[in-house]
XYZ file of C-alpha atoms in Angstrom:
713
model
C 102.774 110.387 121.465
C 100.728 112.858 120.392
C 104.058 115.009 120.050
C 106.043 112.101 118.160
C 103.623 112.529 115.465
C 103.974 116.479 115.011
C 107.507 115.783 114.699
C 107.116 113.833 112.185
C 104.811 115.842 109.588
C 107.938 118.831 110.510
C 110.341 116.753 109.246
C 108.201 115.584 106.381
C 106.827 119.512 105.541
C 110.843 120.547 106.157
C 112.532 117.849 103.834
C 109.326 119.046 100.929
C 110.260 122.196 100.975
C 114.028 121.559 100.581
C 113.549 119.205 98.559
C 111.080 121.700 95.866
C 111.578 120.857 92.331
C 109.164 121.216 89.455
C 105.772 119.660 89.688
C 105.313 116.396 89.237
C 103.942 116.288 85.266
C 100.560 114.645 84.444
C 102.926 112.815 81.296
C 101.531 109.695 79.027
C 104.525 107.855 79.406
C 103.941 108.051 83.351
C 101.211 105.459 83.213
C 102.963 102.735 83.505
C 103.330 103.196 86.828
C 101.006 103.502 87.790
C 97.684 102.226 88.817
C 94.670 103.007 87.311
C 91.317 101.984 89.495
C 87.982 102.750 87.476
C 85.381 104.983 88.937
C 84.630 106.991 91.154
C 86.204 105.958 95.048
C 82.000 105.826 96.029
C 81.078 103.148 93.411
C 83.424 101.179 92.161
C 85.343 98.410 92.955
C 86.474 97.078 89.578
C 91.032 97.632 89.112
C 92.748 96.769 85.814
C 96.502 96.806 86.045
C 98.511 95.769 89.198
C 101.600 95.579 90.080
C 102.626 92.777 92.124
C 103.028 89.576 90.395
C 105.496 91.146 87.873
C 107.054 94.763 87.059
C 106.316 95.060 83.990
C 103.294 97.130 84.297
C 100.724 94.741 82.678
C 97.316 94.358 83.261
C 95.643 91.941 85.776
C 94.132 89.942 82.886
C 97.565 90.350 81.049
C 99.275 88.538 84.535
C 99.091 83.955 83.949
C 98.198 83.644 87.888
C 95.187 84.754 89.181
C 95.170 88.918 90.841
C 92.885 89.789 93.465
C 92.209 93.279 94.710
C 90.156 95.332 97.347
C 89.857 98.740 96.131
C 89.547 102.024 98.438
C 85.975 102.320 97.594
C 85.085 98.961 98.711
C 87.506 100.072 101.795
C 85.101 102.905 102.650
C 82.101 101.865 102.348
C 81.979 98.829 105.446
C 84.720 101.181 107.073
C 87.279 98.009 106.682
C 90.334 100.784 108.724
C 92.523 97.966 109.335
C 94.248 94.711 106.970
C 92.558 92.060 108.856
C 89.206 93.611 107.734
C 89.868 93.784 104.017
C 92.051 90.079 103.968
C 88.640 88.398 105.202
C 86.921 90.562 102.736
C 89.415 88.863 100.329
C 88.060 85.924 98.592
C 91.591 82.763 98.887
C 92.692 84.601 101.760
C 92.002 83.139 105.342
C 92.563 85.187 108.621
C 94.174 83.899 111.234
C 92.848 85.773 114.480
C 95.084 83.614 117.307
C 95.180 86.813 119.353
C 94.244 90.377 119.280
C 97.232 91.974 118.204
C 98.648 89.323 116.478
C 97.598 87.878 113.240
C 98.621 85.491 110.005
C 97.537 84.772 107.739
C 96.877 81.679 105.325
C 96.633 81.378 101.243
C 96.167 77.432 99.104
C 97.131 76.258 102.885
C 100.398 78.088 103.484
C 101.130 80.890 104.839
C 101.604 84.409 103.782
C 105.130 85.513 104.894
C 105.627 87.584 101.157
C 104.140 91.127 102.000
C 104.883 94.810 99.716
C 104.722 98.180 99.407
C 104.383 99.960 96.024
C 105.588 96.583 95.075
C 108.696 96.721 96.666
C 109.280 93.892 98.629
C 110.441 93.130 102.064
C 111.949 90.077 103.589
C 111.233 88.917 106.876
C 110.119 85.161 108.300
C 107.374 85.615 110.196
C 104.310 85.636 107.989
C 102.479 87.205 111.355
C 101.765 91.346 111.516
C 101.912 92.945 114.964
C 99.224 95.295 116.276
C 97.115 96.226 113.404
C 97.988 97.679 110.104
C 95.372 101.018 109.730
C 94.812 100.878 105.875
C 93.574 104.636 105.836
C 97.523 105.379 103.918
C 96.101 102.403 101.512
C 94.604 103.509 97.915
C 94.105 99.331 97.095
C 95.626 96.814 97.934
C 96.106 93.616 95.737
C 97.049 89.429 95.969
C 98.743 88.311 93.880
C 97.824 84.309 94.027
C 100.985 81.138 94.587
C 104.081 81.220 94.363
C 105.567 84.411 93.401
C 109.711 83.758 93.081
C 110.147 86.777 90.760
C 109.000 89.508 93.181
C 110.007 88.517 96.129
C 112.487 85.013 96.399
C 111.673 83.635 99.089
C 108.523 82.696 100.769
C 105.999 79.913 100.328
C 103.251 78.855 97.711
C 100.710 80.760 99.200
C 100.047 84.181 98.161
C 101.866 88.223 98.257
C 99.875 91.358 99.040
C 101.322 94.785 98.528
C 100.063 97.028 99.523
C 99.545 100.546 97.300
C 100.240 104.246 99.244
C 98.033 106.949 98.607
C 99.621 109.667 95.865
C 99.705 113.523 95.575
C 96.992 114.580 93.775
C 98.199 117.643 90.886
C 94.733 119.299 92.326
C 93.949 120.522 95.130
C 91.663 117.698 97.439
C 90.486 117.171 101.754
C 88.711 114.793 103.701
C 87.747 114.116 107.099
C 85.995 111.581 108.257
C 84.616 111.443 112.069
C 83.336 107.449 113.605
C 81.396 106.531 116.362
C 81.022 103.167 117.524
C 79.933 100.367 119.251
C 82.321 99.992 122.787
C 82.981 103.412 122.355
C 84.739 103.716 118.908
C 85.486 107.422 118.857
C 87.487 107.475 115.026
C 89.208 110.246 113.357
C 90.908 110.803 109.809
C 91.892 113.990 107.768
C 93.511 113.269 104.201
C 95.116 116.430 102.523
C 96.607 116.290 99.221
C 97.490 119.085 95.970
C 100.027 120.912 95.116
C 102.321 122.950 97.448
C 103.298 125.041 93.737
C 104.236 124.593 90.271
C 107.435 122.693 91.446
C 105.522 119.855 94.189
C 103.132 118.491 94.520
C 102.098 116.118 98.712
C 100.041 114.328 100.368
C 99.455 113.261 103.734
C 96.814 111.448 105.803
C 96.499 111.752 109.874
C 94.282 109.270 111.430
C 93.467 109.149 115.515
C 91.826 107.021 117.583
C 90.762 105.684 120.509
C 88.743 102.342 121.564
C 87.184 100.168 123.798
C 85.763 96.380 122.842
C 83.413 93.232 123.329
C 86.614 92.169 125.123
C 86.955 92.478 128.902
C 89.639 95.587 129.626
C 90.881 95.371 125.599
C 91.458 98.490 124.359
C 93.446 100.607 121.472
C 95.255 104.023 121.003
C 96.333 103.849 117.555
C 97.633 106.838 116.157
C 98.222 107.229 111.344
C 100.588 109.787 109.704
C 100.998 109.920 106.424
C 103.287 112.722 104.497
C 104.207 111.323 101.053
C 105.761 114.312 97.600
C 106.606 114.024 94.533
C 108.893 116.191 92.285
C 109.673 116.339 88.568
C 113.379 116.765 89.138
C 112.970 117.572 84.922
C 110.681 117.110 82.359
C 112.036 113.448 82.596
C 112.657 112.919 86.190
C 110.237 112.144 89.254
C 111.317 112.151 93.131
C 109.500 110.679 96.090
C 110.211 110.658 99.137
C 108.133 110.025 101.880
C 107.954 109.289 105.529
C 104.985 106.987 107.590
C 104.159 106.640 111.251
C 102.128 103.688 112.813
C 101.578 103.098 116.295
C 98.589 100.725 117.709
C 98.649 100.947 121.758
C 96.771 98.145 123.702
C 96.052 98.016 127.460
C 94.891 94.171 128.100
C 96.145 92.594 125.041
C 95.682 88.649 124.825
C 99.233 86.409 124.543
C 97.849 83.387 123.719
C 93.415 82.472 124.668
C 90.847 81.027 125.656
C 91.067 76.880 126.382
C 89.307 74.967 123.849
C 88.191 71.730 125.889
C 87.982 70.623 129.317
C 89.672 67.794 130.466
C 87.213 65.423 129.440
C 87.611 66.007 126.133
C 84.170 68.664 126.081
C 84.337 72.136 123.902
C 84.761 74.826 126.918
C 82.013 77.510 125.696
C 82.748 81.011 127.187
C 81.605 84.093 127.042
C 82.178 86.054 123.892
C 83.841 88.684 125.963
C 86.095 86.274 128.140
C 89.909 87.145 127.757
C 92.549 86.577 129.610
C 94.452 89.321 130.138
C 95.456 90.586 132.871
C 94.659 94.466 134.069
C 97.724 95.254 133.970
C 99.210 93.898 131.189
C 99.778 95.825 127.533
C 101.190 95.390 124.401
C 102.772 98.471 122.509
C 104.261 98.210 118.940
C 104.915 101.061 117.044
C 106.284 101.094 113.328
C 108.706 103.212 111.356
C 108.701 103.404 107.417
C 111.705 106.200 104.993
C 111.255 105.539 101.252
C 112.768 107.778 98.622
C 112.252 106.478 94.261
C 114.191 108.248 92.302
C 112.732 107.467 88.522
C 114.217 108.554 85.505
C 112.462 107.908 82.009
C 115.211 107.219 79.240
C 113.632 108.232 75.758
C 110.359 107.330 74.903
C 110.229 103.074 75.332
C 112.666 102.824 79.205
C 113.039 103.807 81.928
C 115.258 103.267 85.442
C 113.692 103.183 88.748
C 116.076 103.380 91.363
C 113.985 102.699 95.155
C 115.393 103.094 99.272
C 112.789 101.782 101.819
C 113.906 101.787 105.510
C 111.997 100.242 108.784
C 111.471 100.201 112.556
C 109.363 98.123 114.499
C 109.446 98.469 118.195
C 107.500 96.181 121.072
C 107.264 97.145 124.498
C 105.219 94.736 126.719
C 104.356 93.137 129.683
C 101.630 89.832 129.451
C 100.529 87.753 129.973
C 99.024 84.017 129.337
C 96.295 81.263 130.669
C 97.181 77.855 129.649
C 96.331 74.203 130.543
C 93.209 72.128 131.240
C 90.642 73.263 132.731
C 88.057 71.459 135.118
C 84.537 70.376 133.670
C 83.132 70.361 136.759
C 85.577 73.297 138.204
C 86.597 75.658 135.262
C 89.636 74.997 138.075
C 93.298 73.387 136.292
C 94.679 76.825 134.553
C 98.009 78.725 135.545
C 98.620 81.335 134.739
C 102.117 83.176 132.864
C 103.247 85.937 132.323
C 106.540 87.664 130.277
C 108.152 91.310 129.824
C 108.537 90.927 125.388
C 111.394 93.248 124.010
C 111.390 93.669 120.282
C 113.191 95.598 118.287
C 113.261 95.107 114.121
C 115.027 96.894 111.624
C 115.226 96.079 107.258
C 117.328 98.461 105.096
C 116.388 97.815 101.343
C 117.590 99.404 98.120
C 116.175 98.089 94.956
C 117.026 98.987 91.367
C 115.685 97.844 88.092
C 114.911 99.280 84.425
C 111.958 98.051 82.449
C 110.898 98.260 78.425
C 110.070 97.686 75.300
C 111.699 96.434 71.870
C 110.615 95.387 68.857
C 112.218 92.099 66.988
C 110.256 89.516 64.834
C 107.663 92.456 63.640
C 106.719 91.983 67.735
C 106.464 93.959 70.663
C 108.468 93.254 73.836
C 108.815 93.955 77.191
C 111.596 93.083 79.838
C 112.669 94.532 83.334
C 116.012 93.201 84.617
C 117.363 94.834 88.142
C 119.024 93.589 91.283
C 118.697 94.234 95.596
C 119.803 94.489 98.526
C 118.815 93.666 101.796
C 119.828 93.698 105.166
C 117.603 92.779 107.657
C 118.451 92.518 111.829
C 116.310 91.257 114.503
C 116.446 91.379 118.858
C 114.359 90.496 121.133
C 113.759 89.288 124.963
C 112.222 87.768 126.862
C 111.772 88.216 131.484
C 109.974 85.718 133.325
C 108.988 86.053 136.900
C 110.351 82.780 139.106
C 111.565 83.745 142.051
C 108.805 85.458 143.351
C 105.779 83.581 143.232
C 103.761 85.835 141.298
C 105.161 84.494 137.581
C 102.856 81.881 137.021
C 99.823 82.070 139.961
C 97.112 79.312 139.291
C 93.837 80.331 138.502
C 90.016 80.789 139.516
C 87.376 79.848 136.437
C 88.116 82.226 133.885
C 84.239 82.962 133.833
C 84.287 83.849 136.799
C 87.883 86.155 136.467
C 88.185 89.483 136.442
C 91.836 90.226 135.201
C 93.354 90.886 138.404
C 96.199 89.286 138.702
C 100.037 89.421 141.744
C 102.015 91.792 139.522
C 104.911 89.713 138.873
C 108.485 91.139 138.645
C 109.948 90.447 135.212
C 113.535 89.632 134.943
C 116.561 87.819 133.712
C 117.426 84.988 135.454
C 119.501 83.244 131.812
C 121.478 85.809 130.452
C 122.931 83.149 128.100
C 119.333 82.274 126.204
C 116.909 85.366 126.942
C 116.035 86.026 123.154
C 117.749 86.882 119.989
C 120.066 88.226 118.364
C 119.529 88.114 114.533
C 121.461 89.468 111.449
C 120.144 88.782 107.808
C 121.299 89.562 104.617
C 120.062 88.487 101.267
C 120.536 89.463 97.890
C 119.114 89.363 94.977
C 119.131 89.583 91.317
C 116.434 89.006 88.550
C 114.925 89.304 85.102
C 111.513 88.824 83.751
C 109.804 89.021 80.189
C 107.193 89.465 77.870
C 107.070 88.226 74.111
C 104.526 88.329 72.206
C 104.519 85.902 70.016
C 102.494 86.649 68.323
C 99.241 89.492 68.276
C 96.730 87.069 70.195
C 99.782 84.372 71.806
C 102.085 86.258 75.399
C 105.152 84.769 76.672
C 106.433 85.633 80.224
C 109.406 84.488 81.517
C 111.546 84.971 84.244
C 114.552 83.934 87.251
C 115.581 85.349 90.334
C 118.771 84.492 92.051
C 118.156 84.632 95.878
C 122.177 84.452 98.264
C 119.971 84.273 102.031
C 122.545 84.618 104.780
C 121.905 84.515 109.077
C 124.453 85.074 111.498
C 123.161 84.763 115.493
C 120.828 83.219 118.208
C 116.897 82.936 119.144
C 116.682 82.015 122.242
C 120.217 79.254 121.997
C 119.088 77.792 119.051
C 122.571 79.076 116.564
C 120.167 80.828 113.574
C 123.465 80.393 111.419
C 122.557 80.016 107.737
C 124.051 80.800 104.542
C 121.967 79.867 100.738
C 121.131 80.557 97.929
C 118.775 79.871 95.149
C 117.537 80.340 91.911
C 113.754 81.051 91.643
C 111.861 80.642 87.610
C 108.467 81.199 86.341
C 107.014 80.966 83.512
C 103.292 81.231 81.596
C 101.812 82.132 78.449
C 97.955 84.074 78.212
C 96.213 83.754 74.536
C 93.681 86.439 73.439
C 90.430 84.929 72.791
C 89.215 87.445 71.548
C 89.391 91.231 73.069
C 86.884 90.464 75.656
C 88.781 87.266 77.512
C 92.189 85.531 77.713
C 93.577 81.897 78.768
C 96.525 81.289 80.895
C 98.732 78.947 82.532
C 101.469 79.406 84.732
C 103.560 78.327 86.774
C 105.622 79.836 89.575
C 108.063 79.170 91.841
C 109.532 80.197 95.240
C 111.785 79.084 97.969
C 112.956 79.099 101.574
C 115.785 78.328 103.723
C 116.106 76.610 107.393
C 118.644 75.690 109.731
C 118.315 72.430 110.379
C 121.037 70.113 110.164
C 120.880 67.024 109.301
C 122.508 62.974 109.999
C 125.552 64.247 109.291
C 126.541 67.491 110.133
C 125.053 69.646 106.950
C 122.231 71.969 106.787
C 119.101 71.051 104.905
C 118.968 72.326 101.758
C 115.794 75.343 100.947
C 111.923 74.138 101.558
C 110.961 74.543 97.468
C 107.633 75.516 96.751
C 105.736 75.371 93.486
C 101.792 76.430 91.624
C 100.513 75.787 88.346
C 97.439 77.355 87.451
C 95.194 77.187 84.650
C 93.039 79.661 84.100
C 91.019 82.433 82.837
C 90.044 85.650 82.287
C 86.728 87.288 80.500
C 85.864 91.257 80.753
C 82.001 91.410 80.565
C 79.812 94.576 79.775
C 81.892 96.522 77.712
C 84.475 95.833 80.408
C 83.039 97.148 82.974
C 83.157 93.251 84.783
C 85.657 91.172 85.114
C 85.876 86.909 85.702
C 89.491 85.026 86.859
C 87.499 81.111 87.375
C 92.144 79.331 87.612
C 92.299 75.934 88.837
C 95.315 75.163 91.140
C 97.954 73.524 92.422
C 100.125 73.865 95.250
C 103.068 71.558 96.244
C 106.106 72.698 98.609
C 109.166 70.094 99.410
C 112.325 69.325 101.013
C 110.735 70.414 104.616
C 112.262 69.560 107.757
C 111.665 65.941 110.023
C 112.396 64.418 113.169
C 115.384 62.434 111.667
C 113.817 59.497 114.528
C 116.665 56.968 114.186
C 119.933 58.858 113.475
C 118.294 61.334 116.874
C 119.530 61.142 120.348
C 118.066 62.552 123.840
C 120.631 65.294 123.546
C 120.264 66.014 119.892
C 117.422 66.493 117.398
C 118.411 65.630 113.676
C 116.136 66.273 110.911
C 115.832 64.895 107.185
C 113.592 66.329 104.703
C 110.171 64.908 103.784
C 107.765 65.664 100.439
C 105.212 68.353 102.271
C 102.615 69.770 101.796
C 100.586 69.859 98.641
C 96.936 72.062 97.638
C 95.002 71.724 95.102
C 92.248 73.625 94.699
C 89.375 75.833 92.387
C 88.318 80.041 92.713
C 86.491 81.757 91.069
C 85.975 86.054 91.595
C 83.394 88.351 90.329
C 84.251 91.990 90.136
C 82.928 95.257 88.994
C 79.051 96.343 87.635
C 76.706 94.027 87.332
C 74.689 97.122 85.777
C 71.164 98.098 87.404
C 72.773 100.242 90.219
C 74.884 97.106 91.858
C 78.368 97.695 91.806
C 80.077 94.066 93.677
C 82.751 91.432 94.659
C 82.374 88.204 95.360
C 84.611 85.532 95.338
C 84.178 81.715 96.255
C 87.636 79.343 96.715
C 87.582 75.288 97.076
C 90.916 73.786 98.438
C 92.017 70.088 98.976
C 94.994 70.097 100.983
C 97.059 66.638 101.359
C 99.916 66.271 103.205
C 102.963 63.039 102.190
C 103.017 60.499 105.654
C 106.547 61.314 106.146
C 105.723 64.841 106.330
C 103.136 63.217 108.765
C 104.774 61.645 111.216
C 107.406 63.707 111.232
C 106.001 66.187 111.789
C 102.589 66.303 114.536
C 101.530 69.964 112.999
C 102.048 69.011 109.255
C 98.267 67.222 110.107
C 96.338 69.800 111.563
C 96.307 71.594 108.547
C 93.819 69.585 106.468
C 91.291 69.891 109.515
C 91.840 73.158 110.104
C 91.825 74.937 106.796
C 88.097 75.357 105.205
C 87.900 73.145 102.696
C 85.455 75.684 101.103
C 84.779 80.283 101.922
C 82.151 82.604 100.075
C 82.505 85.574 100.035
C 80.720 88.443 98.929
C 80.414 92.512 99.254
C 78.392 94.448 97.087
C 76.575 97.958 96.478
C 73.904 98.800 95.489
C 72.819 102.930 94.645
C 69.008 102.920 94.050
C 68.398 105.455 91.117
C 64.649 106.539 92.838
C 66.667 108.557 96.035
C 69.784 110.347 94.301
C 72.917 110.136 97.433
C 71.305 106.599 99.126
C 73.161 103.636 98.850
C 72.205 99.634 99.890
C 75.387 97.209 101.113
C 75.856 93.946 102.362
C 78.981 91.998 103.272
C 79.498 88.582 104.313
C 81.956 85.654 103.794
C 80.688 82.352 104.225
C 83.422 79.108 105.691
C 82.712 75.454 105.831
C 83.610 72.948 109.212
C 87.007 72.950 110.636
C 88.380 71.517 113.417
C 91.348 70.811 115.131
C 92.732 67.440 117.237
C 93.877 69.192 120.724
C 94.829 65.284 121.684
C 95.260 61.969 119.754
C 95.215 59.424 122.159
C 92.156 60.867 123.980
C 90.772 61.934 120.729
C 90.295 65.550 121.929
C 89.137 67.401 119.220
C 88.089 71.004 118.900
C 85.222 71.694 116.272
C 83.421 74.670 114.861
C 80.961 74.347 112.522
C 79.778 76.377 109.550
C 79.369 79.712 109.574
C 78.380 82.934 107.865
C 79.586 86.835 109.158
C 77.203 89.174 107.133
C 78.147 93.284 107.298
C 75.064 95.359 106.485
C 75.656 99.346 104.936
C 73.826 102.296 104.423
C 75.392 105.620 102.810
C 73.925 109.166 102.490
C 75.463 111.620 100.339
C 73.837 114.762 102.476
C 75.541 117.013 99.163
C 78.214 117.737 96.717
C 80.844 117.512 99.933
C 79.068 115.704 102.972
C 78.495 111.618 102.948
C 77.053 109.617 106.216
C 77.874 105.784 106.535
C 75.750 103.544 108.356
C 78.112 99.578 109.950
C 76.543 96.985 111.281
C 78.520 94.468 111.136
C 77.728 90.706 112.173
C 74.380 91.541 112.168
C 73.082 87.947 112.939
C 75.613 87.936 116.428
C 77.355 84.879 115.338
C 78.697 83.004 117.967
C 82.247 81.198 116.305
C 85.904 80.954 117.221
C 88.033 83.011 115.051
C 90.897 81.165 114.579
C 92.267 77.013 115.440
C 95.396 77.490 114.113
C 96.944 77.532 117.751
C 95.433 74.467 119.707
C 93.860 77.695 121.860
C 91.211 80.443 120.856
C 88.870 83.194 120.493
C 85.478 83.994 120.159
C 84.753 87.107 116.974
C 83.215 90.784 117.268
C 79.382 90.245 118.903
C 77.003 92.296 116.761
C 78.080 96.023 116.623
C 77.394 99.613 114.936
C 79.990 102.635 113.650
C 78.683 105.750 111.972
C 80.585 107.974 110.188
C 80.164 111.337 108.825
C 83.608 112.396 106.018
C 83.593 115.825 104.292
C 85.220 116.025 100.624
C 86.240 119.344 99.150
């Protein structure tokens, strides 16, 4: 595995040497594409600019949607080494850990399926992330709340997550950190950046981590390599190339999780460490990405940016699932289920757009327009053991099981439908503009036309479809004064679907819509930002079973009104004064499911129950004035009660009471180059179910610790 990382490293260095040109110029014109983060990496949680909601290069305060940002400083302080930890800290986002190596994310009651890298949308149909995505390569992570049809086209009115990668620096910088923690956690991370000469600047990040787990038998071996090089081919032309490699090899991972109720409807109460994974199970995830970007400035006001991205994900796994309902007295009644699962997922994406400003009627206006083409291929295969008897073994009481299960013979017994072989193409054209109606009133408006075509089969089901849609967005921002803006916006998304109606026609796409009214204020000389927003999000035209026109051999569908979500969000981020930095957020969400949708889709009625109505998140750090270099901090999240109806006939319901997870940190700068950070997580040892997104679930990590030594040049 390590050799593959070094091969990528060699390729990256060779590419840099071949393409060397003039060094990247620190020209004021290029600020339009850069992210500004106030304060150094150890002291500030405030970000003022983002590229997630538009391509216009406007600030967060000028954007008529809620934008959340987790800065590098916050990630470093609380050792947020993977995306799950970052999004658990992000106000308004719910992290649904259904398994150890597969996670879904929700916002405003809807699944998050839109993800970007440096503002480049990566089309996909599945909202889950496989494996655990490491955060060492990112400078910050942005989340724009609500629909975001301008940047992503197809999707849900939930949120868009944008991973902003680290960029090269002109001066030489180096960071090396070593972490040791609970459950034999060992992690080494190195980050080196600078100029090779006057012709090229580069940055490389390498991570190696091995750890066991609080879960029985579970262990992870992770490797990350990231390399990026910037070249200024001329004073106005910049070329950027990058490679990313990440492997996440898991032993005895969860596929599915624990039964949450017994045959009497009573909640099960397993040990926190209980796992349904067999000792021979594994789940290896490998991700590779290559990016090329060419930016050309035309005069002082315009630029053209062309980007190409190639991503490739592969999975190799032998998994063990446990299903059924245990007996209340004996714990028996569960059955094992073994599978060999293979996956290949490939994306080629090309995006080109122009951006600039112009004057009209005495005001300056900004416009961006462009087009993108995406080619996607998805293949997976599931193999089972229906022959030897080892594929579906009866299970003992899970409290007494040691992970020993018969080894199955996993073969293809159904060649006609062993998995998926699906090819999709997406073509988009878009335009967005901000018009200055007056000095204080700005109109943001745009359109995106998306054409989506899919061909192929998935487990015997025809995934063929052809859809197109135009998604508008519009917003008004009014500057009350230099510090306070109020805004209103309406944004759309669409999502193609393959279901057909009684006439055999494919149903029209699902339409998502978000209206938002809010205020953004910069306080205390712009050291603190407040965002208060009221939102109303809705998704309509969702396929449900048409019972009246279906037959035992064929189910047809009809469109239903769907789900409505409304509520409000409050976020405060930046410096509070007296040495305190904070990022806090409160979200109140009310979900309403239409009667038509409820009747045709059993899962729909569960959304309202397993989505917390109230969530509060707080990350705060205090620099101790009396002891130079010493800092303390707390990172906590609280949510109210959630539940899931498991059996409506028997009235079996799983409940998770309201709970809070509290993490502490202490950091001391031994000198200008050496820093020591101690993290204590779940300090009150709260026992809780990670998610009720599925009928099964597993417990969150108990109290644990980590110590990190960081050296910086």
